Short mmCIF file of C-alpha atoms in Angstrom, two decimals:
data_model
loop_
_atom_site.label_atom_id
_atom_site.label_comp_id
_atom_site.label_asym_id
_atom_site.label_seq_id
_atom_site.Cartn_x
_atom_site.Cartn_y
_atom_site.Cartn_z
CA MET S 9 -91.44 63.43 222.16
CA ARG S 10 -87.98 63.91 220.78
CA LEU S 11 -86.23 66.98 222.16
CA SER S 12 -82.78 66.58 220.65
CA PRO S 13 -81.33 65.20 217.41
CA ASP S 14 -78.91 63.34 219.68
CA ASP S 15 -81.62 60.77 220.02
CA ILE S 16 -81.44 59.83 216.36
CA ILE S 17 -78.72 57.28 216.33
CA LEU S 18 -77.44 56.44 212.88
CA TRP S 19 -74.59 54.13 213.77
CA HIS S 20 -73.50 52.58 217.03
CA TYR S 21 -70.34 50.75 218.11
CA GLY S 22 -69.76 50.45 221.84
CA PHE S 23 -69.03 53.86 223.24
CA PHE S 24 -68.90 55.39 219.80
CA LYS S 25 -72.12 56.37 218.17
CA LEU S 26 -72.97 58.48 215.20
CA ASN S 27 -76.09 60.47 215.87
CA ALA S 28 -77.89 63.05 213.71
CA THR S 29 -76.21 65.98 215.53
CA ILE S 30 -72.73 64.89 214.54
CA ALA S 31 -73.78 63.88 211.08
CA VAL S 32 -75.46 67.18 210.36
CA THR S 33 -72.52 69.02 211.87
CA TRP S 34 -70.24 67.21 209.48
CA GLY S 35 -72.53 68.10 206.64
CA LEU S 36 -72.44 71.76 207.67
CA MET S 37 -68.67 71.62 208.06
CA PHE S 38 -68.37 70.10 204.64
CA VAL S 39 -70.54 72.75 203.03
CA LEU S 40 -68.76 75.62 204.81
CA VAL S 41 -65.24 74.38 204.17
CA VAL S 42 -65.71 73.19 200.61
CA GLY S 43 -67.69 76.29 199.71
CA SER S 44 -64.96 78.52 201.17
CA ALA S 45 -62.22 76.53 199.53
CA LEU S 46 -63.94 76.61 196.17
CA ILE S 47 -64.38 80.34 196.31
CA THR S 48 -61.00 81.23 197.87
CA HIS S 49 -58.82 78.92 195.78
CA ASN S 50 -59.01 81.52 193.01
CA LEU S 51 -59.04 84.87 194.73
CA SER S 52 -58.29 88.06 192.87
CA PRO S 53 -56.30 90.74 194.65
CA GLY S 54 -57.31 93.24 191.98
CA LEU S 55 -60.31 95.50 191.74
CA ARG S 56 -62.30 93.03 189.59
CA ARG S 57 -63.46 89.99 191.52
CA SER S 58 -66.20 87.35 191.50
CA ARG S 59 -69.58 87.77 193.22
CA TRP S 60 -68.81 84.90 195.55
CA GLN S 61 -65.57 86.51 196.55
CA ASN S 62 -67.46 89.72 197.24
CA PHE S 63 -69.97 87.77 199.30
CA LEU S 64 -67.25 86.17 201.44
CA GLU S 65 -65.41 89.46 201.78
CA ILE S 66 -68.58 91.14 203.01
CA ILE S 67 -69.12 88.42 205.61
CA VAL S 68 -65.52 88.36 206.80
CA THR S 69 -65.17 92.15 206.98
CA ALA S 70 -68.52 92.44 208.77
CA ILE S 71 -67.41 89.91 211.39
CA GLU S 72 -64.08 91.67 211.71
CA LYS S 73 -65.83 95.01 212.19
CA GLN S 74 -68.14 93.59 214.85
CA ILE S 75 -65.19 92.14 216.76
CA GLN S 76 -63.47 95.49 216.54
CA GLU S 77 -66.54 97.29 217.81
CA VAL S 78 -66.70 95.02 220.83
CA GLY S 79 -63.27 96.29 221.76
CA LEU S 80 -60.77 93.75 220.54
CA ARG S 81 -57.95 95.61 218.95
CA HIS S 82 -56.61 92.84 216.71
CA PRO S 83 -59.67 91.19 215.15
CA GLU S 84 -57.58 88.95 212.88
CA GLN S 85 -56.34 87.21 216.02
CA TYR S 86 -59.87 86.27 217.16
CA ILE S 87 -61.72 85.99 213.88
CA GLY S 88 -60.88 82.31 213.53
CA PHE S 89 -62.68 81.46 216.75
CA LEU S 90 -65.44 84.06 216.91
CA GLY S 91 -66.15 84.06 213.16
CA THR S 92 -66.44 80.29 213.12
CA LEU S 93 -68.82 80.39 216.09
CA PHE S 94 -71.05 82.79 214.22
CA LEU S 95 -70.84 81.03 210.88
CA PHE S 96 -71.52 77.62 212.39
CA VAL S 97 -74.53 78.76 214.42
CA ALA S 98 -75.87 80.84 211.52
CA ALA S 99 -75.43 77.98 209.03
CA ALA S 100 -77.11 75.58 211.47
CA SER S 101 -80.15 77.83 211.75
CA LEU S 102 -80.19 78.63 208.02
CA GLY S 103 -80.49 74.94 207.32
CA THR S 104 -83.96 74.88 208.88
CA VAL S 105 -85.33 75.92 205.48
CA ILE S 106 -84.59 72.37 204.35
CA PRO S 107 -87.43 70.00 205.19
CA GLY S 108 -86.49 67.23 207.54
CA TYR S 109 -83.38 69.08 208.70
CA GLU S 110 -82.44 68.92 212.34
CA PRO S 111 -80.27 71.81 213.46
CA PRO S 112 -77.31 70.55 215.46
CA THR S 113 -77.60 73.64 217.65
CA GLY S 114 -81.00 72.30 218.76
CA SER S 115 -79.02 69.74 220.72
CA LEU S 116 -77.88 70.77 224.16
CA SER S 117 -74.78 68.70 223.62
CA THR S 118 -73.70 70.90 220.72
CA THR S 119 -74.45 74.18 222.52
CA THR S 120 -72.68 72.86 225.59
CA ALA S 121 -69.72 71.96 223.45
CA LEU S 122 -69.66 75.45 222.00
CA ALA S 123 -70.10 77.03 225.42
CA LEU S 124 -67.27 74.88 226.75
CA CYS S 125 -65.09 76.03 223.90
CA VAL S 126 -65.84 79.65 224.90
CA PHE S 127 -65.27 78.75 228.54
CA VAL S 128 -61.81 77.46 227.69
CA ALA S 129 -60.98 80.02 225.03
CA VAL S 130 -61.65 83.07 227.24
CA PRO S 131 -58.91 82.32 229.82
CA LEU S 132 -56.60 81.15 227.05
CA PHE S 133 -56.91 84.47 225.19
CA GLY S 134 -56.70 86.34 228.51
CA ILE S 135 -53.50 84.53 229.48
CA GLU S 136 -52.07 85.05 225.99
CA GLU S 137 -52.68 88.77 226.33
CA GLN S 138 -51.81 89.44 229.99
CA GLY S 139 -49.91 86.40 231.20
CA VAL S 140 -51.15 83.88 233.85
CA GLY S 141 -50.70 86.26 236.82
CA GLY S 142 -52.35 89.19 235.08
CA TYR S 143 -55.29 87.06 234.02
CA LEU S 144 -55.82 85.50 237.44
CA LYS S 145 -55.60 88.95 239.03
CA SER S 146 -58.52 90.04 236.92
CA TYR S 147 -60.77 87.72 239.01
CA ALA S 148 -60.05 89.87 242.07
CA GLN S 149 -61.08 93.05 240.30
CA PRO S 150 -62.24 95.56 241.33
CA THR S 151 -61.78 94.12 244.91
CA ALA S 152 -60.91 90.70 246.35
CA ILE S 153 -64.48 90.41 247.59
CA MET S 154 -65.56 90.01 244.00
CA LEU S 155 -63.40 86.86 243.53
CA PRO S 156 -66.11 84.26 244.27
CA PHE S 157 -68.69 86.20 242.26
CA ASN S 158 -66.38 86.43 239.33
CA ILE S 159 -65.74 82.66 239.44
CA ILE S 160 -69.45 81.90 239.76
CA GLY S 161 -70.11 84.35 236.88
CA GLU S 162 -67.56 82.50 234.76
CA PHE S 163 -69.47 79.22 235.10
CA SER S 164 -72.95 80.63 235.06
CA ARG S 165 -72.40 82.57 231.88
CA THR S 166 -71.14 79.41 230.19
CA VAL S 167 -74.25 77.60 231.22
CA ALA S 168 -76.35 80.57 230.11
CA LEU S 169 -74.66 80.56 226.73
CA ALA S 170 -75.37 76.87 226.22
CA VAL S 171 -78.93 76.91 227.45
CA ARG S 172 -79.86 80.15 225.64
CA LEU S 173 -78.82 78.86 222.25
CA PHE S 174 -80.24 75.41 222.85
CA GLY S 175 -83.57 76.82 224.14
CA ASN S 176 -84.00 79.12 221.21
CA MET S 177 -83.08 76.61 218.54
CA MET S 178 -84.92 73.74 220.15
CA SER S 179 -88.04 75.85 220.78
CA GLY S 180 -88.01 76.99 217.15
CA ALA S 181 -87.97 73.40 215.90
CA MET S 182 -90.45 72.42 218.55
CA ILE S 183 -92.92 75.20 217.66
CA ILE S 184 -92.75 74.28 214.00
CA GLY S 185 -93.34 70.64 214.89
CA ILE S 186 -96.35 71.46 217.09
CA LEU S 187 -97.77 73.90 214.51
CA LEU S 188 -97.39 71.33 211.77
CA THR S 189 -99.67 69.02 213.73
CA ILE S 190 -102.24 71.80 214.40
CA THR S 191 -102.17 73.95 211.24
CA PRO S 192 -100.19 72.30 208.51
CA PHE S 193 -100.38 75.35 206.19
CA ILE S 194 -99.14 78.94 206.30
CA PHE S 195 -98.28 79.13 210.00
CA PRO S 196 -95.34 76.71 209.89
CA ILE S 197 -93.91 78.80 207.05
CA ALA S 198 -94.30 82.01 209.00
CA MET S 199 -92.73 80.38 212.03
CA THR S 200 -89.92 79.03 209.90
CA ALA S 201 -89.22 82.57 208.72
CA LEU S 202 -89.34 83.72 212.34
CA GLY S 203 -87.09 80.80 213.23
CA LEU S 204 -84.57 81.95 210.61
CA LEU S 205 -84.60 85.41 212.19
CA THR S 206 -84.19 84.09 215.74
CA GLY S 207 -81.49 81.72 214.51
CA MET S 208 -79.49 84.59 213.01
CA VAL S 209 -80.06 86.70 216.12
CA GLN S 210 -78.89 83.82 218.30
CA ALA S 211 -75.82 83.35 216.16
CA TYR S 212 -75.05 87.03 216.54
CA ILE S 213 -75.73 86.99 220.29
CA PHE S 214 -73.63 83.88 220.86
CA SER S 215 -70.57 85.13 219.02
CA ILE S 216 -70.90 88.71 220.33
CA LEU S 217 -71.15 87.46 223.93
CA ALA S 218 -68.09 85.31 223.37
CA ALA S 219 -66.32 88.34 221.97
CA VAL S 220 -67.36 90.41 224.99
CA TYR S 221 -66.07 87.75 227.38
CA ILE S 222 -62.77 87.59 225.53
CA ALA S 223 -62.56 91.38 225.49
CA ALA S 224 -63.18 91.47 229.24
CA ALA S 225 -60.59 88.77 229.80
CA THR S 226 -57.98 90.53 227.71
CA ARG S 227 -58.73 93.70 229.69
CA ILE S 228 -58.55 95.88 226.73
CA ARG S 229 -60.48 99.03 227.30
CA LYS S 230 -62.60 100.01 224.39
CA PRO S 231 -60.31 102.06 222.23
CA LYS S 232 -61.33 105.23 220.48
CA PRO S 233 -63.25 104.36 217.32
CA GLU S 234 -60.58 104.03 214.73
CA PRO S 235 -61.31 105.06 211.15
CA ASP S 236 -62.09 101.81 209.38
CA ALA S 237 -60.38 101.64 206.03
CA ARG S 238 -62.46 98.69 204.84
CA GLN S 239 -65.79 100.42 204.87
CA MET R 5 -80.54 63.29 229.91
CA LEU R 6 -80.36 66.11 227.39
CA ILE R 7 -76.60 66.21 227.35
CA ASP R 8 -74.82 63.35 225.70
CA TRP R 9 -71.18 63.71 226.73
CA PHE R 10 -69.85 61.74 223.84
CA THR R 11 -71.66 64.09 221.45
CA VAL R 12 -70.32 67.06 223.42
CA GLY R 13 -66.77 65.82 222.98
CA ALA R 14 -67.35 65.04 219.32
CA GLN R 15 -68.84 68.47 218.74
CA VAL R 16 -65.92 70.15 220.49
CA VAL R 17 -63.53 68.29 218.20
CA ASN R 18 -65.73 69.06 215.22
CA PHE R 19 -65.82 72.73 216.15
CA LEU R 20 -62.05 72.94 216.62
CA ILE R 21 -61.53 71.23 213.27
CA LEU R 22 -63.99 73.64 211.70
CA VAL R 23 -62.09 76.57 213.25
CA TRP R 24 -58.86 75.32 211.81
CA LEU R 25 -60.35 74.57 208.39
CA LEU R 26 -62.14 77.89 208.07
CA ARG R 27 -59.05 79.76 209.18
CA ARG R 28 -57.12 77.88 206.54
CA PHE R 29 -59.66 78.18 203.72
CA LEU R 30 -61.71 81.28 204.50
CA TYR R 31 -60.30 83.97 206.78
CA LYS R 32 -56.65 83.90 205.79
CA PRO R 33 -57.14 83.97 202.01
CA ILE R 34 -59.92 86.55 202.19
CA LEU R 35 -58.04 88.86 204.56
CA HIS R 36 -54.89 88.40 202.53
CA ALA R 37 -56.74 89.32 199.33
CA ILE R 38 -58.22 92.38 201.00
CA ASP R 39 -54.81 93.46 202.29
CA GLU R 40 -53.28 92.93 198.85
CA ARG R 41 -56.00 95.00 197.27
CA GLU R 42 -55.58 97.74 199.85
CA LYS R 43 -51.85 97.80 199.29
CA ARG R 44 -52.40 97.92 195.56
CA ILE R 45 -54.94 100.73 195.86
CA ALA R 46 -52.64 102.65 198.20
CA LYS R 47 -49.80 102.17 195.74
CA GLU R 48 -51.95 103.26 192.84
CA LEU R 49 -53.08 106.31 194.79
CA ALA R 50 -49.49 107.11 195.66
CA ASP R 51 -48.53 106.65 192.00
CA ALA R 52 -51.39 108.88 190.95
CA ASP R 53 -50.30 111.47 193.50
CA ALA R 54 -46.75 111.26 192.23
CA LYS R 55 -47.93 111.57 188.65
CA GLN R 56 -50.11 114.49 189.55
CA MET R 57 -47.21 116.14 191.33
CA GLU R 58 -45.02 115.53 188.33
CA ALA R 59 -47.68 116.85 185.99
CA ARG R 60 -48.10 119.93 188.14
CA LYS R 61 -44.38 120.42 188.20
CA GLU R 62 -44.16 120.06 184.44
CA ARG R 63 -47.10 122.39 183.97
CA ASP R 64 -45.41 124.96 186.22
CA GLU R 65 -42.21 124.53 184.30
CA PHE R 66 -44.04 124.88 181.00
CA GLN R 67 -45.84 127.97 182.24
CA HIS R 68 -42.58 129.41 183.43
CA LYS R 69 -40.99 128.73 180.05
CA ASN R 70 -43.95 130.22 178.28
CA GLU R 71 -43.71 133.37 180.34
CA GLU R 72 -40.00 133.53 179.73
CA PHE R 73 -40.59 133.12 176.00
CA ALA R 74 -43.27 135.82 175.98
CA ARG R 75 -40.95 138.13 177.89
CA GLN R 76 -38.09 137.48 175.47
CA ARG R 77 -40.37 137.99 172.51
CA ALA R 78 -41.61 141.28 173.92
CA ALA R 79 -38.03 142.34 174.62
CA LEU R 80 -36.94 141.42 171.09
CA LEU R 81 -39.96 143.16 169.59
CA SER R 82 -39.33 146.32 171.55
CA GLN R 83 -35.65 146.17 170.64
CA ALA R 84 -36.53 145.75 166.97
CA THR R 85 -39.02 148.61 167.20
CA ASP R 86 -36.42 150.82 168.81
CA GLU R 87 -33.87 149.89 166.19
CA ALA R 88 -36.36 150.56 163.41
CA LYS R 89 -37.17 153.92 164.95
CA ALA R 90 -33.51 154.76 165.25
CA GLU R 91 -32.92 153.63 161.65
CA ARG R 92 -35.85 155.72 160.47
CA GLN R 93 -34.54 158.70 162.39
CA ARG R 94 -31.11 158.18 160.90
CA LEU R 95 -32.46 157.83 157.37
CA LEU R 96 -34.63 160.91 157.82
CA GLU R 97 -31.66 162.77 159.18
CA GLU R 98 -29.54 161.62 156.23
CA ALA R 99 -32.22 162.62 153.77
CA ARG R 100 -32.61 165.96 155.49
CA GLN R 101 -28.87 166.49 155.40
CA ALA R 102 -28.71 165.48 151.76
CA ALA R 103 -31.59 167.82 150.98
CA ASP R 104 -29.93 170.57 152.96
CA ALA R 105 -26.65 169.95 151.17
CA MET R 106 -28.35 170.00 147.80
CA SER R 107 -30.27 173.11 148.70
CA ALA R 108 -27.09 174.76 149.98
CA LYS R 109 -25.24 173.72 146.84
CA ARG R 110 -28.02 175.05 144.70
CA GLN R 111 -28.07 178.29 146.61
CA GLU R 112 -24.29 178.45 146.37
CA THR R 113 -24.52 177.91 142.64
CA LEU R 114 -27.15 180.55 142.33
CA ARG R 115 -25.13 182.89 144.45
CA ASN R 116 -21.99 182.20 142.47
CA GLU R 117 -23.81 182.75 139.23
CA ALA R 118 -25.22 185.99 140.52
CA HIS R 119 -21.82 186.92 141.82
CA TYR R 120 -20.10 186.21 138.55
CA LEU R 121 -22.81 188.03 136.68
CA ASN R 122 -22.42 190.94 139.02
CA GLN R 123 -18.69 190.91 138.67
CA ALA R 124 -18.95 190.62 134.94
CA ILE R 125 -21.39 193.50 134.82
CA GLY R 126 -19.20 195.55 137.16
CA ARG R 127 -16.05 194.78 135.27
CA ARG R 128 -17.70 195.46 131.99
CA THR R 129 -19.15 198.73 133.29
CA GLN R 130 -15.74 199.67 134.69
CA GLN R 131 -14.00 198.86 131.44
CA GLU R 132 -16.61 200.69 129.46
CA VAL R 133 -16.46 203.74 131.73
CA PHE R 134 -12.67 203.83 131.59
CA ALA R 135 -12.57 203.17 127.96
CA ILE R 136 -14.92 206.12 127.45
CA ALA R 137 -12.88 208.26 129.85
CA ARG R 138 -9.63 207.26 128.17
CA LYS R 139 -11.04 207.90 124.76
CA ALA R 140 -12.35 211.34 125.83
CA LEU R 141 -9.10 212.29 127.51
CA SER R 142 -6.98 210.97 124.61
CA ASP R 143 -9.09 212.94 122.25
CA LEU R 144 -8.69 216.02 124.42
CA ALA R 145 -4.94 215.55 125.00
CA THR R 146 -2.89 218.06 123.09
CA THR R 147 0.58 219.65 123.39
CA SER R 148 -0.86 222.50 125.46
CA LEU R 149 -2.44 219.91 127.75
CA GLU R 150 0.92 218.24 127.92
CA GLU R 151 2.41 221.51 128.88
CA ARG R 152 -0.11 221.89 131.63
CA LEU R 153 0.65 218.41 132.68
CA GLY R 154 4.35 219.20 132.81
CA ALA R 155 3.61 222.26 134.94
CA VAL R 156 1.51 220.25 137.34
CA PHE R 157 4.24 217.57 137.50
CA ILE R 158 6.81 220.18 138.35
CA ARG R 159 4.58 221.69 141.02
CA ARG R 160 4.06 218.31 142.56
CA LEU R 161 7.78 217.66 142.62
CA GLN R 162 8.26 220.89 144.40
CA GLU R 163 5.42 220.31 146.77
CA MET R 164 6.67 216.90 147.83
CA ASP R 165 6.99 216.51 151.62
CA GLY R 166 10.40 216.23 153.17
CA GLU R 167 10.65 212.53 153.75
CA ALA R 168 9.55 211.51 150.30
CA LYS R 169 11.69 214.11 148.81
CA ALA R 170 14.77 212.97 150.73
CA GLY R 171 14.12 209.37 149.70
CA LEU R 172 13.75 210.32 146.11
CA ALA R 173 16.83 212.51 146.25
CA LYS R 174 18.82 209.65 147.65
CA ALA R 175 17.53 207.34 144.98
CA LEU R 176 18.32 209.82 142.23
CA LYS R 177 21.83 210.37 143.50
CA THR R 178 22.71 206.72 143.94
CA ALA R 179 21.01 205.50 140.78
CA PRO R 180 23.47 204.02 138.26
CA ASN R 181 21.22 204.82 135.37
CA PRO R 182 19.80 208.20 134.48
CA ALA R 183 16.31 208.88 135.85
CA LEU R 184 13.53 208.05 133.40
CA VAL R 185 10.80 210.57 132.61
CA ARG R 186 7.89 209.01 130.78
CA SER R 187 5.14 210.91 129.12
CA ALA R 188 2.16 210.07 126.93
CA PHE R 189 3.32 212.45 124.24
CA ASP R 190 6.72 213.42 123.08
CA LEU R 191 7.65 216.36 125.34
CA PRO R 192 8.87 219.51 123.54
CA ALA R 193 12.52 220.49 124.14
CA GLU R 194 11.72 223.54 126.28
CA GLN R 195 9.46 221.56 128.53
CA ARG R 196 12.13 218.97 128.94
CA THR R 197 14.51 221.76 129.92
CA VAL R 198 12.05 223.13 132.41
CA ILE R 199 11.64 219.65 133.98
CA GLN R 200 15.43 219.19 134.02
CA GLN R 201 15.86 222.54 135.65
CA SER R 202 13.18 222.05 138.19
CA LEU R 203 14.64 218.60 139.11
CA ASN R 204 18.06 220.12 139.46
CA GLU R 205 16.62 222.84 141.61
CA THR R 206 14.54 220.59 143.69
CA PHE R 207 17.32 218.15 144.50
CA SER R 208 20.10 220.75 144.26
CA THR R 209 22.17 218.65 141.95
CA ALA R 210 22.51 217.88 138.29
CA ILE R 211 20.35 214.89 137.64
CA PRO R 212 20.79 212.90 134.42
CA VAL R 213 17.36 212.41 132.85
CA ARG R 214 16.21 210.33 129.95
CA PHE R 215 12.88 211.07 128.31
CA GLU R 216 10.57 208.43 126.93
CA THR R 217 7.17 208.36 125.35
CA ALA R 218 4.56 205.97 126.82
CA PRO R 219 1.11 206.27 125.24
CA ASP R 220 -0.52 204.01 127.95
CA LEU R 221 -0.18 206.82 130.49
CA ILE R 222 -3.09 208.47 128.56
CA SER R 223 -2.16 211.82 129.76
CA GLY R 224 0.53 212.42 132.33
CA ILE R 225 4.16 212.35 133.32
CA GLU R 226 6.11 210.12 135.62
CA LEU R 227 9.62 210.02 136.98
CA ILE R 228 11.10 206.63 137.62
CA THR R 229 14.45 206.02 139.28
CA ASN R 230 16.00 203.21 141.15
CA GLY R 231 12.69 201.80 142.43
CA HIS R 232 11.13 205.23 143.19
CA LYS R 233 8.41 206.79 141.11
CA VAL R 234 6.92 210.25 141.08
CA ALA R 235 3.99 210.48 138.73
CA TRP R 236 0.95 212.30 137.83
CA SER R 237 -1.39 211.08 135.19
CA ILE R 238 -5.07 210.85 134.48
CA ALA R 239 -4.53 207.11 134.35
CA ASP R 240 -3.64 207.24 138.05
CA TYR R 241 -6.92 208.87 138.78
CA LEU R 242 -8.70 206.37 136.63
CA LEU R 243 -6.86 203.53 138.38
CA SER R 244 -7.79 204.86 141.79
CA LEU R 245 -11.36 205.22 140.58
CA GLU R 246 -11.26 201.70 139.24
CA LYS R 247 -9.90 200.48 142.54
CA GLY R 248 -12.62 202.29 144.42
CA VAL R 249 -15.35 200.79 142.23
CA GLY R 250 -13.81 197.33 142.60
CA GLU R 251 -13.79 197.63 146.39
CA LEU R 252 -17.37 198.76 146.29
CA LEU R 253 -18.33 195.68 144.26
CA LYS R 254 -16.42 193.39 146.64
CA MET R 255 -18.22 194.89 149.59
CA LYS R 256 -21.53 194.35 147.90
CA ASP R 257 -20.63 190.67 147.29
CA LYS R 258 -19.81 190.16 150.94
CA SER R 259 -23.04 191.70 152.10
CA GLU R 260 -25.00 189.48 149.73
CA ALA R 261 -23.34 186.24 150.84
CA PRO R 262 -25.76 185.17 153.64
CA VAL R 263 -28.85 186.15 151.68
CA LYS R 264 -31.04 183.29 150.45
CA SER R 265 -32.43 184.68 147.28
CA GLN R 266 -30.18 186.56 144.99
CA THR R 267 -32.91 188.19 142.98
CA GLU R 268 -34.71 189.53 146.00
CA GLU R 269 -31.55 191.07 147.34
CA LEU R 270 -30.31 192.33 144.06
CA GLN R 271 -33.39 194.35 143.50
CA PRO R 272 -32.84 196.97 146.22
CA GLU R 273 -29.11 196.97 145.53
CA SER R 274 -29.60 197.87 141.95
CA GLU R 275 -32.15 200.44 142.95
CA SER R 276 -29.72 202.14 145.31
CA HIS R 277 -27.13 202.60 142.53
#
């Protein structure tokens, strides 16, 4: 029983190996980047614009709005990280509609890598916002007694992030695989649809949790809901 | 082992590269385009606001000008109306005056005509009456009448009041020429003597007298000397009568002057005579 696409090794040279996870990730990266570049190389600042531009604008502004709602005052500062998290996870799960596709997020290595990125990014954004002292002080909040719990929480939530995404994505692929052996018709399709839904939900949860961690680290209290001009 | 640490590292690198690439190719251009559009829309809205403000301002200005124009027009119209009224009044007044003047002139003409007619009638009547009187008296005048006339003349000389008498006496005495006694008929010698005597007596001095015949006296005698004159004649009476009638006519004219219609007024006048 194969649990992870990491096990599919395409190329191997000593320590270096090219497995399906990395290859599919590259494929996703290629699609995302080239698609974006193709659409954005000819953007119109006027009122008339292409459907693809509208599509990308909707996505970007929606992400921006979500980040803002979490409590980060300058979404453009975090959209590169948080938006990419969401888009990558969402694209990985969207790919499940392609037969024979192995979502890279169904590999614990990939989710761990993403969780590690969050684990590193949170203190970096916190330090950027409050300085090293201010960020470190936040571990002793509200009292010094909370210091060990805060540190434990920092690690445990990273692990939770990684395992949650991996579990969901892996289980989706797994269920489809099992169902295919039991009932090759109808049910796999329904489960694939369900898998698409869970995949999108996981993408949302992953990026929103990362945003919440960053918001907590930057200690920015949720500001009053500002009138959003882009709605 | 579910976690392959090489894959983890590769995925971290992949993810970071993806972050950089998407930031470069997706977020920045899209956000930039949105900002540009927002700026453009804001600018267009501001422009529209400015244009609207300008339009409102121009409309206000236009309205103001329109009102001003209407006010001026009304003022001009009322001025013209007033002027026309005044002109009409003036023309009416002129016409009325002209009519009045014409009417007055006509009345004056009528009055003058009536006056002249009246005068002519009066004069003619007077002349006729005197002519008749003169004719009657001339026909009646005889030597005996002349004698009576002489007697009356003498009596009047004698009856003269003191002042007139003294004046006449002085005139008679200082006169270089003899006193002139004029009569309508040639006085007989004895009558002349009587007159001479009575003069002498009256003025207590010898007075040189020259007698002369003057038919225009009709019937009477007069003594003329050095600017003084003592006379008695029927002509005198006639003259005084003539004078009296003339004054009467003049008075009648005056009383008729303010009357509008000559005929209306003449009627009662003529009836009263």
